[in-house]
Short mmCIF file of C-alpha atoms in Angstrom, two decimals:
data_model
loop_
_atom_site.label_atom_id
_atom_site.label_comp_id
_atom_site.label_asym_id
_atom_site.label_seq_id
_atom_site.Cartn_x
_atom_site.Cartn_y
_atom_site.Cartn_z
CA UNK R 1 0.00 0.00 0.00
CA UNK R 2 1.06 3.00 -0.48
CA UNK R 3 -0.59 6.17 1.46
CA UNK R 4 -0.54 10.20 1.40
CA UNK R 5 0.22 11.87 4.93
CA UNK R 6 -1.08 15.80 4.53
CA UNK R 7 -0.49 17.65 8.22
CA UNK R 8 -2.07 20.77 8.59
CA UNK R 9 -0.96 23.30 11.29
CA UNK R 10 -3.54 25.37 13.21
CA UNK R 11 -5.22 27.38 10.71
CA UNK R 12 -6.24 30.71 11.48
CA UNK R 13 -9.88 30.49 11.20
CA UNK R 14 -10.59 27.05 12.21
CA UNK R 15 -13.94 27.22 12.29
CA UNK R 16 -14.16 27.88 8.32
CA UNK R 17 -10.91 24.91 7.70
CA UNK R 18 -13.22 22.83 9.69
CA UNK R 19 -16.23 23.61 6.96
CA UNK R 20 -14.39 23.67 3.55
CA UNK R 21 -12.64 20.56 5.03
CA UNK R 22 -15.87 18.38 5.72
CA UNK R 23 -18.01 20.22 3.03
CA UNK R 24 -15.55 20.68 0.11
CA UNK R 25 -12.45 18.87 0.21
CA UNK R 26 -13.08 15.39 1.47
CA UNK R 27 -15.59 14.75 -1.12
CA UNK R 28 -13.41 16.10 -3.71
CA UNK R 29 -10.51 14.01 -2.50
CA UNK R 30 -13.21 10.85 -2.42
CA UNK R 31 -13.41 11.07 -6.23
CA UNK R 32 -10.04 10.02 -6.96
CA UNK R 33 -9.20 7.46 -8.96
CA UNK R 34 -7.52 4.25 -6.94
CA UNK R 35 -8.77 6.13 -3.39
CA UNK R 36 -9.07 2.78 -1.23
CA UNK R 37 -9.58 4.67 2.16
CA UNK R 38 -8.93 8.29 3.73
CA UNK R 39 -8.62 8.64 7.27
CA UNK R 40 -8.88 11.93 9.83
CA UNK R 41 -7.37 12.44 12.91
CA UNK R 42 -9.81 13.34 15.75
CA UNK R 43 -8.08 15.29 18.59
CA UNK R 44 -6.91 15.49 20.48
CA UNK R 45 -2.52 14.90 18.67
CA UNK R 46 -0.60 14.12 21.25
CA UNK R 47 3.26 15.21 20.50
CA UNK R 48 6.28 15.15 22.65
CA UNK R 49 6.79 18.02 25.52
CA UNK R 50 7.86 21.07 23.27
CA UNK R 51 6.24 20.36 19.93
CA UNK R 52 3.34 21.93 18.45
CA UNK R 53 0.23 20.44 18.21
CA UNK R 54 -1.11 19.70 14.28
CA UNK R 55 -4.35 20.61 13.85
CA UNK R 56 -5.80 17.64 11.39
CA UNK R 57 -3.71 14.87 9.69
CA UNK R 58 -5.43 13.41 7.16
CA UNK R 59 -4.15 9.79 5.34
CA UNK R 60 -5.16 8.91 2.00
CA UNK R 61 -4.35 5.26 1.11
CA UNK R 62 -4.18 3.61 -3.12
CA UNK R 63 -2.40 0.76 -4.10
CA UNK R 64 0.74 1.84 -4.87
CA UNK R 65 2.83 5.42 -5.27
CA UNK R 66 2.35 4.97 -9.16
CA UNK R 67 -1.56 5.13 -8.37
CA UNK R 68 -1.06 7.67 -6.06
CA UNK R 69 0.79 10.05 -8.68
CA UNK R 70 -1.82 9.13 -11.45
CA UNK R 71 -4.81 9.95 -9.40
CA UNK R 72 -3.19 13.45 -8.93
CA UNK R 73 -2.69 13.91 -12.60
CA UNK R 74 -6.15 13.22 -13.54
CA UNK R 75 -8.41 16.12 -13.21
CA UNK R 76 -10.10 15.38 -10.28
CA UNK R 77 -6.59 15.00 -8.51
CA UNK R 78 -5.58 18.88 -10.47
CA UNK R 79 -9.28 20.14 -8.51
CA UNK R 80 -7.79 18.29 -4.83
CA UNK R 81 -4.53 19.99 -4.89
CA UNK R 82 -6.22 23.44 -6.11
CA UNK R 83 -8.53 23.12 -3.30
CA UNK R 84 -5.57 22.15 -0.67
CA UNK R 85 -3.91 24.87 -1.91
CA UNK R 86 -7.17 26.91 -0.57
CA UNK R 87 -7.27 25.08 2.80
CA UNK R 88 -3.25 25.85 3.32
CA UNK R 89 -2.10 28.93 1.35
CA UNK R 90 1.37 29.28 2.48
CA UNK R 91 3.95 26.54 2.45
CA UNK R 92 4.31 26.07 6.13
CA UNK R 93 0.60 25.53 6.48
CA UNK R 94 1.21 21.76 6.05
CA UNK R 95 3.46 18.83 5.75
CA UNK R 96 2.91 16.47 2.87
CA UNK R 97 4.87 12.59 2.40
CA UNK R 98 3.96 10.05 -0.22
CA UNK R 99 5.55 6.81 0.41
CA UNK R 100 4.55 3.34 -0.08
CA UNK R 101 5.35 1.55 3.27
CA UNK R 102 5.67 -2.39 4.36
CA UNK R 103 4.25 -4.51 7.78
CA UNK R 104 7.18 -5.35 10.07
CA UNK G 1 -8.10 2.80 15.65
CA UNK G 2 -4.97 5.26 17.47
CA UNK G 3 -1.77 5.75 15.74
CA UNK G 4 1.35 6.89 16.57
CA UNK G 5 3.49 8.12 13.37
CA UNK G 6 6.91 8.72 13.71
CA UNK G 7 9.08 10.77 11.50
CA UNK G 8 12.76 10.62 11.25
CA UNK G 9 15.25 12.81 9.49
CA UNK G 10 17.67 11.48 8.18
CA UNK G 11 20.64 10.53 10.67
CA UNK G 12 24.35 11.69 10.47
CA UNK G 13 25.00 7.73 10.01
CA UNK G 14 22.45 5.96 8.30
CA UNK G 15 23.82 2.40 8.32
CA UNK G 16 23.97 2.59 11.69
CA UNK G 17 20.39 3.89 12.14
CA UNK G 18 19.31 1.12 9.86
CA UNK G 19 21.02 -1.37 11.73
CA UNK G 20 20.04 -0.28 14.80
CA UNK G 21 16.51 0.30 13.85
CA UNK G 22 15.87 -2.91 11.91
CA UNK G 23 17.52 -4.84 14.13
CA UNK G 24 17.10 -3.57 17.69
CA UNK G 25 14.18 -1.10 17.89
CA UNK G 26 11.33 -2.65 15.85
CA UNK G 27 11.73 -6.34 17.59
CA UNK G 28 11.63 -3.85 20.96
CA UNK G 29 8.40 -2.32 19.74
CA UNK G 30 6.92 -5.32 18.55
CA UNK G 31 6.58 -6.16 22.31
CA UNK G 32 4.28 -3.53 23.15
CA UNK G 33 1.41 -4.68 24.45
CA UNK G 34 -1.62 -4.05 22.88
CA UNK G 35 0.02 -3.28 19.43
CA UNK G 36 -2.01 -4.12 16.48
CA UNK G 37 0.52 -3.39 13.25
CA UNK G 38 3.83 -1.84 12.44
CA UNK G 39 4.70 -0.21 8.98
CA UNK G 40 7.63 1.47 8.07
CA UNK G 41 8.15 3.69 4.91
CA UNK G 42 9.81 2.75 2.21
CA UNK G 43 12.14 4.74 -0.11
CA UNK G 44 11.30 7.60 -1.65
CA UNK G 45 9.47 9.61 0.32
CA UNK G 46 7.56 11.78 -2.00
CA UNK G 47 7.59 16.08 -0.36
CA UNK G 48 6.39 19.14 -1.99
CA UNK G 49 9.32 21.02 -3.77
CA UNK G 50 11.46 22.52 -1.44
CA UNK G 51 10.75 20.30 1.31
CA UNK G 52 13.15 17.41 2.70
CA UNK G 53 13.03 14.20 2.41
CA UNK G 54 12.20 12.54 5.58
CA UNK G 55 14.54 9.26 6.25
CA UNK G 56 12.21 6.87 7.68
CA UNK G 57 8.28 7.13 8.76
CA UNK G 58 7.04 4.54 11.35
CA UNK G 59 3.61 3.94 12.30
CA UNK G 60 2.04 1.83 14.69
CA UNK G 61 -1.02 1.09 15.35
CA UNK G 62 -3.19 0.67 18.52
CA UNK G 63 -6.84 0.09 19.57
CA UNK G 64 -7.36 3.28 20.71
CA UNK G 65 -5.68 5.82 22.40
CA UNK G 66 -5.89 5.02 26.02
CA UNK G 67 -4.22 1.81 24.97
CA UNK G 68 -1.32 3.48 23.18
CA UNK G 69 -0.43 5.66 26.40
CA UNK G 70 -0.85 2.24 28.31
CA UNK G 71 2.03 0.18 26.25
CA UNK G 72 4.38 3.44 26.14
CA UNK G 73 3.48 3.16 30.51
CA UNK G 74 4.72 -0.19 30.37
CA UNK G 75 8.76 -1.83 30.98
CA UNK G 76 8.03 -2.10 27.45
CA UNK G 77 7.01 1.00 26.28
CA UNK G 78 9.98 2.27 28.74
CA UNK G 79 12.59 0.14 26.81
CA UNK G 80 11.14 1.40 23.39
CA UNK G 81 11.39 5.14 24.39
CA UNK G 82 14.61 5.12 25.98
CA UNK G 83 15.68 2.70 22.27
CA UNK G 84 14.13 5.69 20.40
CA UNK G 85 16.38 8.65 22.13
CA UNK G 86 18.94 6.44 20.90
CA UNK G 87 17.95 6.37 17.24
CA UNK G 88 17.02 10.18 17.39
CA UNK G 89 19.11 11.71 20.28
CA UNK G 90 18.20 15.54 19.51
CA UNK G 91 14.81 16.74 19.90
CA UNK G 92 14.83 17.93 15.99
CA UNK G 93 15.54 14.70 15.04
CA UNK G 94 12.21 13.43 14.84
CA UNK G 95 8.41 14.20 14.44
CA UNK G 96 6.19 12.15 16.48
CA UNK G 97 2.49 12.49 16.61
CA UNK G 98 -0.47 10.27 18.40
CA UNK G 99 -3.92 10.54 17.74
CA UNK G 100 -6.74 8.49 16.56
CA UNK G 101 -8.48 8.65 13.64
CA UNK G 102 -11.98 7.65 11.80
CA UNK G 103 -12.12 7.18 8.09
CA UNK G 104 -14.37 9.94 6.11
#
């Protein structure tokens, strides 16, 4: 499997991430093509003494990282990453890893 | 389900983080009770331009999250922290983030 981590830091309206999140971008990001699951972190993220707390992870899962990297070419993948781009402006508004990973 | 995700950067000697990792701290972990999976990245992982390369993401994976702050609470748990400051001695050297999550 291979999954998408996105981490977004404490936006400044929350309230309206919260909406555009639920309303907008998770049924966007359900369209895409190979999606097998997408996952939310509730809160509250625990992190070591020091550390900022996130505000929402999300994890999308798809087969592989060559589905992943199709599903963002297609245009329904173009209209996620617009929107994202919406939901986290600047560049340190989020954390993103792709990475296929294995059971030990 | 809870999950804790751990994010490494990469180490000054990564043989010896590989080693140590593969070989010492995941059999460690894998004795946490309560622990339901364990996946590790594999290589590449994918960031947006400009952003580095993490060297390893762990995650593992618990009923909930009152069970993940049991096993860390544990001679186990104890063992696997005091492993980890070994792998990741500086506070900068790693990410770490518990929460748990419900699929959208």
């Amino acid at each position: 499997m291979a999954r998408m981590v996105v981490i977004y830091r404490t936006p400044k309206d929350p309230e309206a991430f919260d909406a555009h999140y639920y309303e907008v971008h998770v049924p966007l990001a359900k369209k895409l093509p190979g999606l097998r699951k997408y996952e939310v972190s509730q809160r509250p993220i625990l992190t070591p003494a020091g550390d900022p707390e996130p505000y929402l992870i999300g994890t999308l899962y798809f087969d592989d990282l060559a589905s992943l990297r199709q599903a963002f070419a297609t245009p329904e993948g173009q209209a996620c990453a617009a929107d994202r781009r919406i939901l986290a402006p600047d560049n340190d508004d989020l954390q993103m890893y792709l990475f296929e990973e294995s059971e030990v």
